[in-house]
Every structure is written in structure tokens, then in C-alpha cells.
């Protein structure tokens, strides 16, 4: 499969306004062999999810685009999880765990949310610093899309359905 890296229009505009160059490091072919821990202490090994499409999304409670994306991801999870989709949200290291827990409870997020207190998960995915940053992983364990910014929900749904 071909990999795509997509930057949201807002991010491109910010980078262009700031006069900086847009430099995107292509993701590794194979998703990192990583274990993350959910708010309730459950361990999730990404390798144990092989055989299913997995959406890993790095987010923060202080990120407006992340918060706006939650209802879309919740709907996507409700619709496609029964067919095999897994979504794993990973809170950024700077996000206080009690804020993350409050957001999960308030927004009733149904998919697992992991903490990344030392930034190890963000580092394993290529030093993620911007939120939201998401990775779509194929059932074969390969990163097929990396996306910075809010997803086009129809395109995301289509990509996932093609893997189910």
C-alpha cells in the first residue's frame, strides 16, 4: 500500500505565514512495536491489534481541533468497531492525566485512551509534537496514512472500510 502524509490546511497556512518550510518525515513502513497504558491501567500492545485496521491518534485536551474531532471518532468507532476497527487515542505528555480523564468522562469517549507521560509513544511514532496527529495502520501492521490536523471524515471512513 502507498503511504500518504496529509497536512491540514490550517497547519499549512500557519507554516506559510510563519515563513517556515514544510518538512514531513515519512512514517516507518511498520508501525512501532509499542505498549501503551490506558487510563484504567490496561496495557495495549499495538502488535496484538494486527489483523485489524487501527487508528492511533495523538491529541490534547487543550487542542480545539482534537476536541472537535472527538464526536467524529466516536461515531466512527461506534459504526466500524463491530467490524474490526480499533481506535487508540494517546494523550500528549504535557496533558495532565486528570484533565484527560475529565474529558473522556465528559465526552463519553468509547475507544481506549492511553497516557504517554514520558512521551515515549510520541517519540516512537517519529517525535509527534502537533495535535491532532493520527496514524492509520493496516491489518498487516503497516502505517498507510499519517495525518496532521482534522481528518476529512468521509475519506478516513473510506480508507478504513477498504481494510475491513
CSV table of C-alpha atoms in Angstrom, one decimal:
chain,number,residue,atom,x,y,z
A,1,UNK,CA,0.0,0.0,0.0
A,2,UNK,CA,1.1,3.6,-0.6
A,3,UNK,CA,1.6,5.8,2.3
A,4,UNK,CA,0.2,9.3,2.4
A,5,UNK,CA,1.1,12.2,4.7
A,6,UNK,CA,-1.5,14.8,4.8
A,7,UNK,CA,-1.2,18.2,6.5
A,8,UNK,CA,-4.4,20.1,7.4
A,9,UNK,CA,-4.9,23.4,5.5
A,10,UNK,CA,-4.8,25.4,8.8
A,11,UNK,CA,-1.4,24.0,9.6
A,12,UNK,CA,0.0,24.7,6.2
A,13,UNK,CA,-1.3,28.2,6.4
A,14,UNK,CA,0.3,28.7,9.8
A,15,UNK,CA,3.6,27.3,8.5
A,16,UNK,CA,3.5,29.5,5.4
A,17,UNK,CA,2.6,32.6,7.4
A,18,UNK,CA,5.4,31.9,9.7
A,19,UNK,CA,7.8,31.7,6.8
A,20,UNK,CA,8.9,28.2,7.7
A,21,UNK,CA,9.4,25.3,5.4
A,22,UNK,CA,7.0,22.4,5.4
A,23,UNK,CA,9.1,19.3,6.1
A,24,UNK,CA,7.3,16.0,6.6
A,25,UNK,CA,9.2,12.9,7.6
A,26,UNK,CA,7.6,9.9,6.1
A,27,UNK,CA,6.4,7.3,8.6
A,28,UNK,CA,8.2,4.0,9.1
A,29,UNK,CA,6.8,1.2,7.0
A,30,UNK,CA,6.0,-0.9,10.0
A,31,UNK,CA,4.1,0.6,13.0
A,32,UNK,CA,6.2,0.8,16.2
A,33,UNK,CA,6.1,-2.2,18.5
A,34,UNK,CA,4.7,-0.3,21.4
A,35,UNK,CA,2.8,-0.9,24.5
A,36,UNK,CA,0.6,2.0,25.9
A,37,UNK,CA,-1.4,2.1,29.1
A,38,UNK,CA,-5.0,3.3,29.2
A,39,UNK,CA,-6.5,5.5,31.9
A,40,UNK,CA,-7.7,2.4,33.7
A,41,UNK,CA,-4.2,0.8,33.6
A,42,UNK,CA,-4.9,-1.7,30.8
A,43,UNK,CA,-1.9,-2.4,28.6
A,44,UNK,CA,-2.5,-2.3,24.8
A,45,UNK,CA,0.2,-3.7,22.6
A,46,UNK,CA,-0.1,-2.4,19.1
A,47,UNK,CA,1.2,-5.7,17.7
A,48,UNK,CA,-1.7,-7.5,19.4
A,49,UNK,CA,-4.1,-5.5,17.2
A,50,UNK,CA,-2.6,-6.8,13.9
A,51,UNK,CA,-5.3,-8.3,11.7
A,52,UNK,CA,-7.4,-5.2,12.2
A,53,UNK,CA,-7.2,-1.6,10.9
A,54,UNK,CA,-6.0,0.7,13.7
A,55,UNK,CA,-6.3,4.4,14.0
A,56,UNK,CA,-3.8,5.8,16.5
A,57,UNK,CA,-4.5,9.5,17.3
A,58,UNK,CA,-2.3,11.8,19.4
A,59,UNK,CA,-4.4,14.5,21.0
A,60,UNK,CA,-4.6,17.0,23.8
A,61,UNK,CA,-7.4,18.4,25.9
A,62,UNK,CA,-6.2,21.9,25.1
A,63,UNK,CA,-6.3,21.3,21.3
A,64,UNK,CA,-9.5,22.7,19.7
A,65,UNK,CA,-9.3,20.5,16.6
A,66,UNK,CA,-8.8,17.5,18.8
A,67,UNK,CA,-11.9,18.2,20.8
A,68,UNK,CA,-13.9,18.9,17.7
A,69,UNK,CA,-12.8,15.6,16.3
A,70,UNK,CA,-13.9,13.5,19.3
A,71,UNK,CA,-17.6,13.2,18.2
A,72,UNK,CA,-16.5,12.1,14.7
A,73,UNK,CA,-14.1,9.5,16.0
A,74,UNK,CA,-16.8,8.3,18.5
A,75,UNK,CA,-19.3,7.9,15.6
A,76,UNK,CA,-16.6,6.1,13.5
A,77,UNK,CA,-15.8,3.8,16.4
A,78,UNK,CA,-19.4,3.0,17.1
A,79,UNK,CA,-20.0,2.2,13.4
A,80,UNK,CA,-16.9,0.3,12.5
A,81,UNK,CA,-15.6,-1.2,15.7
A,82,UNK,CA,-18.0,-4.1,15.4
A,83,UNK,CA,-16.5,-4.9,12.0
A,84,UNK,CA,-12.9,-4.8,13.4
A,85,UNK,CA,-11.7,-1.2,13.6
A,86,UNK,CA,-9.6,-0.2,16.6
A,87,UNK,CA,-9.0,3.3,17.7
A,88,UNK,CA,-6.4,4.2,20.3
A,89,UNK,CA,-6.2,7.8,21.5
A,90,UNK,CA,-2.9,8.8,23.1
A,91,UNK,CA,-2.9,11.9,25.2
A,92,UNK,CA,0.2,14.1,24.9
A,93,UNK,CA,2.8,14.0,27.7
A,94,UNK,CA,2.1,17.6,28.7
A,95,UNK,CA,-1.7,16.9,29.2
A,96,UNK,CA,-2.4,16.4,33.0
A,97,UNK,CA,-4.0,12.9,33.5
A,98,UNK,CA,-6.9,14.4,35.5
A,99,UNK,CA,-7.8,16.7,32.5
A,100,UNK,CA,-7.7,13.7,30.2
A,101,UNK,CA,-9.9,11.7,32.5
A,102,UNK,CA,-12.4,14.5,32.8
A,103,UNK,CA,-12.5,14.9,29.0
A,104,UNK,CA,-13.0,11.2,28.5
A,105,UNK,CA,-15.9,11.1,31.0
A,106,UNK,CA,-17.5,14.4,29.8
A,107,UNK,CA,-17.3,13.5,26.1
A,108,UNK,CA,-18.1,9.8,26.8
A,109,UNK,CA,-15.2,8.6,24.6
A,110,UNK,CA,-15.8,4.9,23.9
A,111,UNK,CA,-12.4,4.0,22.5
A,112,UNK,CA,-9.3,3.4,24.7
A,113,UNK,CA,-7.4,6.5,25.7
A,114,UNK,CA,-3.8,6.0,26.8
A,115,UNK,CA,-1.5,8.3,28.7
A,116,UNK,CA,2.0,9.0,27.4
A,117,UNK,CA,3.6,10.6,30.5
A,118,UNK,CA,7.2,10.3,29.2
A,119,UNK,CA,6.5,11.0,25.6
A,120,UNK,CA,7.7,7.5,24.6
A,121,UNK,CA,4.7,6.8,22.3
A,122,UNK,CA,5.1,10.2,20.6
A,123,UNK,CA,8.8,9.5,20.1
A,124,UNK,CA,8.1,6.0,18.7
A,125,UNK,CA,5.9,7.5,16.0
A,126,UNK,CA,8.5,9.9,14.8
A,127,UNK,CA,8.5,12.6,17.6
A,128,UNK,CA,4.9,13.7,17.3
A,129,UNK,CA,4.6,17.3,18.6
A,130,UNK,CA,1.5,18.6,16.8
A,131,UNK,CA,-2.1,17.7,17.6
A,132,UNK,CA,-4.0,16.1,16.4
A,133,UNK,CA,-1.6,13.8,14.6
A,134,UNK,CA,-3.0,10.4,13.5
A,135,UNK,CA,-1.7,7.2,12.0
A,136,UNK,CA,-3.8,4.7,10.1
A,137,UNK,CA,-2.3,1.3,10.4
A,138,UNK,CA,-3.3,-1.5,8.1
A,139,UNK,CA,-4.2,-5.0,9.3
A,140,UNK,CA,-0.7,-6.0,8.3
A,141,UNK,CA,0.8,-3.6,10.8
A,142,UNK,CA,2.0,-1.0,8.3
A,143,UNK,CA,1.4,2.7,8.6
A,144,UNK,CA,-0.6,3.6,5.5
A,145,UNK,CA,-1.5,7.2,6.3
A,146,UNK,CA,-0.2,9.9,8.6
A,147,UNK,CA,-2.3,12.9,9.1
A,148,UNK,CA,-1.7,16.2,10.9
A,149,UNK,CA,-4.9,18.2,11.6
A,150,UNK,CA,-8.5,17.2,11.4
A,151,UNK,CA,-9.4,14.4,9.1
A,152,UNK,CA,-11.7,14.5,6.1
A,153,UNK,CA,-14.1,12.1,7.8
A,154,UNK,CA,-15.5,10.7,4.6
A,155,UNK,CA,-12.0,9.9,3.2
A,156,UNK,CA,-11.0,8.4,6.6
A,157,UNK,CA,-14.1,6.2,6.7
A,158,UNK,CA,-13.5,5.1,3.1
A,159,UNK,CA,-9.8,4.2,3.9
A,160,UNK,CA,-10.8,2.2,6.9
A,161,UNK,CA,-13.7,0.4,5.1
A,162,UNK,CA,-11.3,-0.7,2.4
A,163,UNK,CA,-9.3,-2.6,5.1
A,164,UNK,CA,-12.2,-4.3,6.8
